[in-house]
PDB file of C-alpha atoms and ligand atoms in Angstrom:
ATOM      1  CA  MET A 292       4.080  27.000  41.259  1.00  0.00           C
ATOM      2  CA  ARG A 293       4.954  25.130  38.084  1.00  0.00           C
ATOM      3  CA  SER A 294       6.241  21.453  38.504  1.00  0.00           C
ATOM      4  CA  ARG A 295       9.238  20.023  36.513  1.00  0.00           C
ATOM      5  CA  ILE A 296       7.890  16.525  36.971  1.00  0.00           C
ATOM      6  CA  LEU A 297       7.272  14.918  33.449  1.00  0.00           C
ATOM      7  CA  GLY A 298       4.667  12.437  33.092  1.00  0.00           C
ATOM      8  CA  TYR A 299       5.397  10.049  29.976  1.00  0.00           C
ATOM      9  CA  HIS A 300       3.079   7.241  28.999  1.00  0.00           C
ATOM     10  CA  GLU A 301       4.383   4.913  25.886  1.00  0.00           C
ATOM     11  CA  ILE A 302       7.905   5.296  24.136  1.00  0.00           C
ATOM     12  CA  VAL A 303       7.791   3.526  20.723  1.00  0.00           C
ATOM     13  CA  GLU A 304      10.257   2.264  18.422  1.00  0.00           C
ATOM     14  CA  GLY A 305       9.536   4.000  15.071  1.00  0.00           C
ATOM     15  CA  PRO A 306       7.240   6.959  14.551  1.00  0.00           C
ATOM     16  CA  SER A 307       4.484   7.540  17.178  1.00  0.00           C
ATOM     17  CA  ASP A 308       0.840   7.725  16.092  1.00  0.00           C
ATOM     18  CA  SER A 309      -0.774   8.311  19.372  1.00  0.00           C
ATOM     19  CA  PHE A 310      -0.789  11.830  21.061  1.00  0.00           C
ATOM     20  CA  TYR A 311       0.547  10.453  24.431  1.00  0.00           C
ATOM     21  CA  SER A 312       3.305   8.339  22.723  1.00  0.00           C
ATOM     22  CA  LEU A 313       6.790   9.667  22.145  1.00  0.00           C
ATOM     23  CA  SER A 314       9.308   7.932  19.765  1.00  0.00           C
ATOM     24  CA  ALA A 315      12.404   6.464  21.287  1.00  0.00           C
ATOM     25  CA  GLU A 316      14.430   9.195  19.243  1.00  0.00           C
ATOM     26  CA  GLN A 317      12.243  11.987  20.710  1.00  0.00           C
ATOM     27  CA  PHE A 318      12.631  10.743  24.100  1.00  0.00           C
ATOM     28  CA  SER A 319      16.406  10.118  23.854  1.00  0.00           C
ATOM     29  CA  HIS A 320      16.957  13.544  22.646  1.00  0.00           C
ATOM     30  CA  GLN A 321      14.943  14.906  25.736  1.00  0.00           C
ATOM     31  CA  LEU A 322      16.868  13.037  28.048  1.00  0.00           C
ATOM     32  CA  ALA A 323      20.216  14.205  26.532  1.00  0.00           C
ATOM     33  CA  VAL A 324      18.815  17.976  26.794  1.00  0.00           C
ATOM     34  CA  PHE A 325      17.751  17.564  30.500  1.00  0.00           C
ATOM     35  CA  ASN A 326      21.228  16.117  31.103  1.00  0.00           C
ATOM     36  CA  ALA A 327      22.819  19.220  29.719  1.00  0.00           C
ATOM     37  CA  LEU A 328      20.639  21.590  31.213  1.00  0.00           C
ATOM     38  CA  ALA A 329      21.303  20.306  34.675  1.00  0.00           C
ATOM     39  CA  THR A 330      25.073  20.042  34.002  1.00  0.00           C
ATOM     40  CA  ALA A 331      25.135  23.774  33.082  1.00  0.00           C
ATOM     41  CA  GLY A 332      23.258  24.461  36.251  1.00  0.00           C
ATOM     42  CA  GLY A 333      19.746  24.619  35.216  1.00  0.00           C
ATOM     43  CA  PRO A 334      16.792  23.060  36.713  1.00  0.00           C
ATOM     44  CA  ALA A 335      16.639  19.401  37.192  1.00  0.00           C
ATOM     45  CA  VAL A 336      13.694  17.244  35.913  1.00  0.00           C
ATOM     46  CA  ASP A 337      12.064  14.181  37.318  1.00  0.00           C
ATOM     47  CA  ILE A 338      10.823  11.575  34.808  1.00  0.00           C
ATOM     48  CA  THR A 339       7.724   9.475  35.632  1.00  0.00           C
ATOM     49  CA  PHE A 340       5.561   7.041  33.373  1.00  0.00           C
ATOM     50  CA  ASP A 341       1.950   6.172  33.755  1.00  0.00           C
ATOM     51  CA  ASP A 342       0.069   2.803  32.967  1.00  0.00           C
ATOM     52  CA  GLY A 343       3.018   0.017  32.981  1.00  0.00           C
ATOM     53  CA  HIS A 344       3.222  -0.366  28.938  1.00  0.00           C
ATOM     54  CA  ALA A 345       5.561  -3.010  28.090  1.00  0.00           C
ATOM     55  CA  SER A 346       7.691  -0.271  26.217  1.00  0.00           C
ATOM     56  CA  ASN A 347       8.341   1.073  29.709  1.00  0.00           C
ATOM     57  CA  ALA A 348      10.581  -1.782  30.320  1.00  0.00           C
ATOM     58  CA  ARG A 349      11.706  -2.625  26.786  1.00  0.00           C
ATOM     59  CA  VAL A 350      12.309   0.689  25.106  1.00  0.00           C
ATOM     60  CA  ALA A 351      12.310   3.447  27.791  1.00  0.00           C
ATOM     61  CA  ALA A 352      14.494   1.749  30.507  1.00  0.00           C
ATOM     62  CA  PRO A 353      17.444   1.145  28.391  1.00  0.00           C
ATOM     63  CA  LEU A 354      17.533   4.721  27.002  1.00  0.00           C
ATOM     64  CA  LEU A 355      17.116   5.685  30.734  1.00  0.00           C
ATOM     65  CA  HIS A 356      20.364   3.730  31.508  1.00  0.00           C
ATOM     66  CA  ALA A 357      22.284   5.066  28.633  1.00  0.00           C
ATOM     67  CA  HIS A 358      21.471   8.548  30.135  1.00  0.00           C
ATOM     68  CA  ALA A 359      22.294   7.510  33.713  1.00  0.00           C
ATOM     69  CA  ARG A 360      18.945   8.537  34.741  1.00  0.00           C
ATOM     70  CA  THR A 361      15.968   6.638  37.069  1.00  0.00           C
ATOM     71  CA  ALA A 362      12.384   7.170  36.677  1.00  0.00           C
ATOM     72  CA  ARG A 363       9.204   6.450  38.935  1.00  0.00           C
ATOM     73  CA  PHE A 364       6.905   3.896  36.961  1.00  0.00           C
ATOM     74  CA  PHE A 365       3.337   4.136  37.931  1.00  0.00           C
ATOM     75  CA  VAL A 366       1.482   0.902  36.841  1.00  0.00           C
ATOM     76  CA  THR A 367      -1.961  -0.265  36.714  1.00  0.00           C
ATOM     77  CA  ALA A 368      -1.511  -3.014  39.112  1.00  0.00           C
ATOM     78  CA  GLY A 369      -4.129  -5.269  37.658  1.00  0.00           C
ATOM     79  CA  TRP A 370      -2.846  -5.144  34.083  1.00  0.00           C
ATOM     80  CA  ILE A 371       0.662  -6.147  35.079  1.00  0.00           C
ATOM     81  CA  GLY A 372       1.155  -9.732  33.656  1.00  0.00           C
ATOM     82  CA  GLN A 373      -2.313  -9.836  32.617  1.00  0.00           C
ATOM     83  CA  ARG A 374      -2.988  -7.443  29.593  1.00  0.00           C
ATOM     84  CA  GLU A 375      -1.386  -7.498  26.116  1.00  0.00           C
ATOM     85  CA  GLY A 376       1.044  -4.857  25.744  1.00  0.00           C
ATOM     86  CA  PHE A 377       1.666  -4.207  29.515  1.00  0.00           C
ATOM     87  CA  MET A 378       4.676  -5.289  31.489  1.00  0.00           C
ATOM     88  CA  SER A 379       5.068  -8.598  33.165  1.00  0.00           C
ATOM     89  CA  TRP A 380       5.886  -8.892  36.900  1.00  0.00           C
ATOM     90  CA  ALA A 381       9.340 -10.055  36.072  1.00  0.00           C
ATOM     91  CA  GLU A 382      10.007  -7.010  33.815  1.00  0.00           C
ATOM     92  CA  LEU A 383       8.563  -4.630  36.714  1.00  0.00           C
ATOM     93  CA  GLY A 384      10.607  -6.471  39.272  1.00  0.00           C
ATOM     94  CA  GLU A 385      13.599  -5.572  36.943  1.00  0.00           C
ATOM     95  CA  LEU A 386      12.885  -2.101  36.716  1.00  0.00           C
ATOM     96  CA  ALA A 387      12.850  -2.147  40.656  1.00  0.00           C
ATOM     97  CA  ARG A 388      16.161  -3.886  40.980  1.00  0.00           C
ATOM     98  CA  GLN A 389      17.595  -1.235  38.507  1.00  0.00           C
ATOM     99  CA  GLY A 390      16.957   1.339  41.018  1.00  0.00           C
ATOM    100  CA  HIS A 391      13.742   2.761  39.363  1.00  0.00           C
ATOM    101  CA  GLN A 392      10.839   3.563  41.681  1.00  0.00           C
ATOM    102  CA  VAL A 393       7.551   1.654  41.436  1.00  0.00           C
ATOM    103  CA  GLY A 394       4.235   3.353  42.282  1.00  0.00           C
ATOM    104  CA  CYS A 395       0.816   2.771  41.834  1.00  0.00           C
ATOM    105  CA  HIS A 396      -1.847   3.821  39.032  1.00  0.00           C
ATOM    106  CA  GLY A 397      -4.975   2.190  40.382  1.00  0.00           C
ATOM    107  CA  LEU A 398      -5.975  -1.507  40.012  1.00  0.00           C
ATOM    108  CA  THR A 399      -8.123  -1.074  37.043  1.00  0.00           C
ATOM    109  CA  HIS A 400      -7.526   2.397  35.796  1.00  0.00           C
ATOM    110  CA  ARG A 401     -10.999   3.390  36.738  1.00  0.00           C
ATOM    111  CA  PHE A 402     -11.382   7.123  37.162  1.00  0.00           C
ATOM    112  CA  LEU A 403     -11.269   7.526  41.021  1.00  0.00           C
ATOM    113  CA  THR A 404     -13.767  10.375  41.149  1.00  0.00           C
ATOM    114  CA  GLN A 405     -16.394   8.093  39.563  1.00  0.00           C
ATOM    115  CA  LEU A 406     -16.257   5.240  42.224  1.00  0.00           C
ATOM    116  CA  ASP A 407     -18.543   5.107  45.342  1.00  0.00           C
ATOM    117  CA  THR A 408     -16.856   4.985  48.650  1.00  0.00           C
ATOM    118  CA  ALA A 409     -16.271   1.059  48.983  1.00  0.00           C
ATOM    119  CA  ASP A 410     -15.020   0.707  45.549  1.00  0.00           C
ATOM    120  CA  LEU A 411     -12.658   3.565  45.764  1.00  0.00           C
ATOM    121  CA  ARG A 412     -11.357   2.145  49.056  1.00  0.00           C
ATOM    122  CA  ALA A 413     -11.001  -1.284  47.404  1.00  0.00           C
ATOM    123  CA  GLU A 414      -9.369   0.078  44.345  1.00  0.00           C
ATOM    124  CA  LEU A 415      -6.725   1.881  46.233  1.00  0.00           C
ATOM    125  CA  ARG A 416      -6.006  -0.546  48.757  1.00  0.00           C
ATOM    126  CA  ASP A 417      -5.957  -4.001  46.831  1.00  0.00           C
ATOM    127  CA  ALA A 418      -3.705  -2.225  44.002  1.00  0.00           C
ATOM    128  CA  ARG A 419      -0.976  -1.129  46.870  1.00  0.00           C
ATOM    129  CA  ARG A 420      -1.241  -4.503  48.473  1.00  0.00           C
ATOM    130  CA  LEU A 421      -0.809  -6.414  45.055  1.00  0.00           C
ATOM    131  CA  LEU A 422       2.219  -4.252  44.227  1.00  0.00           C
ATOM    132  CA  GLU A 423       3.905  -4.779  47.740  1.00  0.00           C
ATOM    133  CA  ASP A 424       3.271  -8.596  47.648  1.00  0.00           C
ATOM    134  CA  ARG A 425       4.631  -9.034  44.066  1.00  0.00           C
ATOM    135  CA  LEU A 426       7.491  -6.603  44.618  1.00  0.00           C
ATOM    136  CA  GLY A 427       8.425  -7.200  48.095  1.00  0.00           C
ATOM    137  CA  GLN A 428       8.696  -3.318  48.764  1.00  0.00           C
ATOM    138  CA  ALA A 429       6.744  -0.770  50.164  1.00  0.00           C
ATOM    139  CA  VAL A 430       4.475   1.371  47.580  1.00  0.00           C
ATOM    140  CA  THR A 431       3.662   4.876  48.851  1.00  0.00           C
ATOM    141  CA  GLY A 432       3.271   6.691  45.611  1.00  0.00           C
ATOM    142  CA  ILE A 433       0.349   6.824  43.303  1.00  0.00           C
ATOM    143  CA  SER A 434      -0.625   8.808  40.094  1.00  0.00           C
ATOM    144  CA  LEU A 435      -4.224   9.445  39.454  1.00  0.00           C
ATOM    145  CA  PRO A 436      -5.874   7.676  36.437  1.00  0.00           C
ATOM    146  CA  GLY A 437      -6.925  10.359  33.895  1.00  0.00           C
ATOM    147  CA  GLY A 438      -5.635  12.997  36.535  1.00  0.00           C
ATOM    148  CA  ARG A 439      -9.262  12.821  37.885  1.00  0.00           C
ATOM    149  CA  CYS A 440      -8.905  14.263  41.423  1.00  0.00           C
ATOM    150  CA  ASN A 441     -10.943  15.690  44.200  1.00  0.00           C
ATOM    151  CA  ARG A 442     -10.886  15.997  48.104  1.00  0.00           C
ATOM    152  CA  ARG A 443     -12.495  12.670  48.530  1.00  0.00           C
ATOM    153  CA  VAL A 444     -10.064  10.832  46.313  1.00  0.00           C
ATOM    154  CA  LEU A 445      -7.277  12.590  48.114  1.00  0.00           C
ATOM    155  CA  ASP A 446      -8.518  11.678  51.703  1.00  0.00           C
ATOM    156  CA  MET A 447      -8.905   7.906  50.443  1.00  0.00           C
ATOM    157  CA  CYS A 448      -5.326   7.877  49.218  1.00  0.00           C
ATOM    158  CA  ALA A 449      -4.272   8.823  52.502  1.00  0.00           C
ATOM    159  CA  GLU A 450      -6.395   6.441  54.422  1.00  0.00           C
ATOM    160  CA  THR A 451      -5.293   3.420  52.311  1.00  0.00           C
ATOM    161  CA  GLY A 452      -1.554   4.049  52.862  1.00  0.00           C
ATOM    162  CA  TYR A 453      -0.215   6.509  50.123  1.00  0.00           C
ATOM    163  CA  GLN A 454       1.892   9.414  51.113  1.00  0.00           C
ATOM    164  CA  ARG A 455       2.312  10.989  47.881  1.00  0.00           C
ATOM    165  CA  VAL A 456      -0.085  11.764  44.921  1.00  0.00           C
ATOM    166  CA  TYR A 457       0.907  12.698  41.222  1.00  0.00           C
ATOM    167  CA  GLY A 458      -1.670  14.492  39.182  1.00  0.00           C
ATOM    168  CA  SER A 459      -1.733  15.467  35.423  1.00  0.00           C
ATOM    169  CA  VAL A 460      -1.647  19.267  35.503  1.00  0.00           C
ATOM    170  CA  PRO A 461       1.711  20.917  36.432  1.00  0.00           C
ATOM    171  CA  TRP A 462       0.417  22.501  39.431  1.00  0.00           C
ATOM    172  CA  LYS A 463      -0.789  21.592  42.788  1.00  0.00           C
ATOM    173  CA  GLU A 464      -4.604  20.311  42.529  1.00  0.00           C
ATOM    174  CA  GLY A 465      -6.170  19.980  46.125  1.00  0.00           C
ATOM    175  CA  GLY A 466      -3.018  20.985  47.875  1.00  0.00           C
ATOM    176  CA  ASP A 467      -0.947  19.185  50.691  1.00  0.00           C
ATOM    177  CA  ARG A 468      -3.281  17.817  53.417  1.00  0.00           C
ATOM    178  CA  ALA A 469      -2.345  15.877  56.450  1.00  0.00           C
ATOM    179  CA  GLY A 470      -0.347  12.626  55.505  1.00  0.00           C
ATOM    180  CA  ILE A 471      -0.305  13.273  52.105  1.00  0.00           C
ATOM    181  CA  ALA A 472       1.614  15.322  49.348  1.00  0.00           C
ATOM    182  CA  PHE A 473       0.421  16.694  45.897  1.00  0.00           C
ATOM    183  CA  GLU A 474       2.730  16.714  42.900  1.00  0.00           C
ATOM    184  CA  GLY A 475       1.659  18.428  39.820  1.00  0.00           C
ATOM    185  CA  ARG A 476       3.302  17.097  36.767  1.00  0.00           C
ATOM    186  CA  LEU A 477       3.439  18.080  32.924  1.00  0.00           C
ATOM    187  CA  VAL A 478       1.865  15.382  30.760  1.00  0.00           C
ATOM    188  CA  MET A 479       4.128  14.797  27.723  1.00  0.00           C
ATOM    189  CA  ASN A 480       2.752  14.316  24.168  1.00  0.00           C
ATOM    190  CA  ARG A 481       4.462  14.007  20.883  1.00  0.00           C
ATOM    191  CA  LYS A 482       3.649  17.294  19.668  1.00  0.00           C
ATOM    192  CA  MET A 483       5.733  19.173  22.099  1.00  0.00           C
ATOM    193  CA  SER A 484       8.756  20.705  20.329  1.00  0.00           C
ATOM    194  CA  GLN A 485      12.105  20.656  21.764  1.00  0.00           C
ATOM    195  CA  ALA A 486      12.348  24.403  21.998  1.00  0.00           C
ATOM    196  CA  TRP A 487       9.013  24.651  23.607  1.00  0.00           C
ATOM    197  CA  LEU A 488      10.066  21.810  26.251  1.00  0.00           C
ATOM    198  CA  GLN A 489      13.391  23.725  26.984  1.00  0.00           C
ATOM    199  CA  ARG A 490      11.377  26.976  27.580  1.00  0.00           C
ATOM    200  CA  TYR A 491       8.977  25.223  29.893  1.00  0.00           C
ATOM    201  CA  VAL A 492      11.847  23.530  31.896  1.00  0.00           C
ATOM    202  CA  ARG A 493      13.807  26.772  32.042  1.00  0.00           C
ATOM    203  CA  GLY A 494      10.493  28.440  33.727  1.00  0.00           C
ATOM    204  CA  ASP A 495       9.415  30.751  31.167  1.00  0.00           C
ATOM    205  CA  LEU A 496       5.841  31.748  31.731  1.00  0.00           C
ATOM    206  CA  ALA A 497       4.538  31.644  28.263  1.00  0.00           C
ATOM    207  CA  PRO A 498       4.534  28.070  27.806  1.00  0.00           C
ATOM    208  CA  TYR A 499       2.809  27.526  31.454  1.00  0.00           C
ATOM    209  CA  LEU A 500       0.227  29.958  30.782  1.00  0.00           C
ATOM    210  CA  ALA A 501      -0.793  28.251  27.647  1.00  0.00           C
ATOM    211  CA  ILE A 502      -1.252  25.054  29.596  1.00  0.00           C
ATOM    212  CA  ARG A 503      -3.295  26.655  32.082  1.00  0.00           C
ATOM    213  CA  THR A 504      -5.442  28.185  29.521  1.00  0.00           C
ATOM    214  CA  LEU A 505      -6.061  24.960  27.850  1.00  0.00           C
ATOM    215  CA  HIS A 506      -6.662  23.329  31.041  1.00  0.00           C
ATOM    216  CA  THR A 507      -9.305  25.904  31.918  1.00  0.00           C
ATOM    217  CA  THR A 508     -10.868  25.202  28.227  1.00  0.00           C
ATOM    218  CA  ARG A 509     -10.984  21.375  28.853  1.00  0.00           C
ATOM    219  CA  GLU A 510     -12.398  21.834  32.375  1.00  0.00           C
ATOM    220  CA  THR A 511     -15.189  24.064  30.869  1.00  0.00           C
ATOM    221  CA  LEU A 512     -16.183  21.393  28.243  1.00  0.00           C
ATOM    222  CA  LYS A 513     -15.960  18.564  30.877  1.00  0.00           C
ATOM    223  CA  SER A 514     -18.540  20.396  32.995  1.00  0.00           C
ATOM    224  CA  LEU A 515     -20.743  21.075  29.893  1.00  0.00           C
ATOM    225  CA  LEU A 516     -20.626  17.583  28.455  1.00  0.00           C
ATOM    226  CA  GLY A 517     -20.116  15.676  31.688  1.00  0.00           C
ATOM    227  CA  ASP A 518     -16.851  13.734  32.357  1.00  0.00           C
ATOM    228  CA  ARG A 519     -17.746  10.352  30.457  1.00  0.00           C
ATOM    229  CA  LEU A 520     -18.733  11.924  27.265  1.00  0.00           C
ATOM    230  CA  TYR A 521     -15.856  14.395  27.549  1.00  0.00           C
ATOM    231  CA  HIS A 522     -13.511  11.623  27.833  1.00  0.00           C
ATOM    232  CA  ARG A 523     -14.879   9.744  24.737  1.00  0.00           C
ATOM    233  CA  ALA A 524     -14.468  12.752  22.831  1.00  0.00           C
ATOM    234  CA  TRP A 525     -10.883  13.422  24.051  1.00  0.00           C
ATOM    235  CA  SER A 526      -9.913   9.876  23.564  1.00  0.00           C
ATOM    236  CA  LEU A 527     -11.185   9.943  19.836  1.00  0.00           C
ATOM    237  CA  LEU A 528      -9.198  13.512  19.203  1.00  0.00           C
ATOM    238  CA  THR A 529      -5.875  11.913  20.801  1.00  0.00           C
ATOM    239  CA  GLY A 530      -5.914   8.507  19.013  1.00  0.00           C
ATOM    240  CA  ARG A 531      -6.973   6.522  22.111  1.00  0.00           C
ATOM    241  CA  SER A 532      -9.584   3.766  21.748  1.00  0.00           C
ATOM    242  CA  GLY A 533     -12.088   5.831  23.661  1.00  0.00           C
ATOM    243  CA  MET A 534     -12.174   3.125  26.461  1.00  0.00           C
ATOM    244  CA  GLN A 535     -11.671   4.486  29.802  1.00  0.00           C
ATOM    245  CA  ALA A 536      -9.509   1.792  30.403  1.00  0.00           C
ATOM    246  CA  ASN A 537      -6.925   3.112  27.953  1.00  0.00           C
ATOM    247  CA  ALA A 538      -7.234   6.659  29.176  1.00  0.00           C
ATOM    248  CA  ARG A 539      -4.093   8.501  30.424  1.00  0.00           C
TER     249      ARG A 539
HETATM  250 ZN1  LIG B 273      -3.169   6.227  32.868  1.00  0.00          ZN
END
């Protein structure tokens, strides 16, 4: 089943030069189209953000407010108030007060599939504790850094108190299991045309099948190159720095 949950990263003022960043103008236009579709009886979409970029609070939140929408913000807990270009705790708290949901995107953004059991447990548990302590509210949703997912990761998400896991492909990966629900997402990039996106949201098969084909190709490359080398190549192609810490 194709998901209408959308996964954004940065929203930038002016033109975007990174594959996963959208301009404020592009994002605002998409929100207007989603609202028009819903008003006309069409499908609703859910909006999520990954990583915790400062632009989420400074650029995206005012646009969401202008279009009477709320979103889910999955943040890399260890980067909040610590890392240049990412939100402060005050900004994240303000998003929560505005009615947005806050979720976890790991503590350090390391790919969860690459951690041993002790590190995996600490990464998930400490991130949730830090967010809950600083925000004073329960955090039960997590999006997986780099979309990297397997059974071991999902089981540990359940063990460390998460109830809902968000991936980076628009179908269920790993499926529901005891104590945890998996949500697929369409990861947004600046190359998606408005017409393509509308076809996708309306449920046309062609854009969905194109995503599945691209995913199969990428998974094949990943298995040929190994995940680390694959990720370096993909980061270079998409204008990211090549550091795992900056991965989607
Ligand atoms: Zn990420």
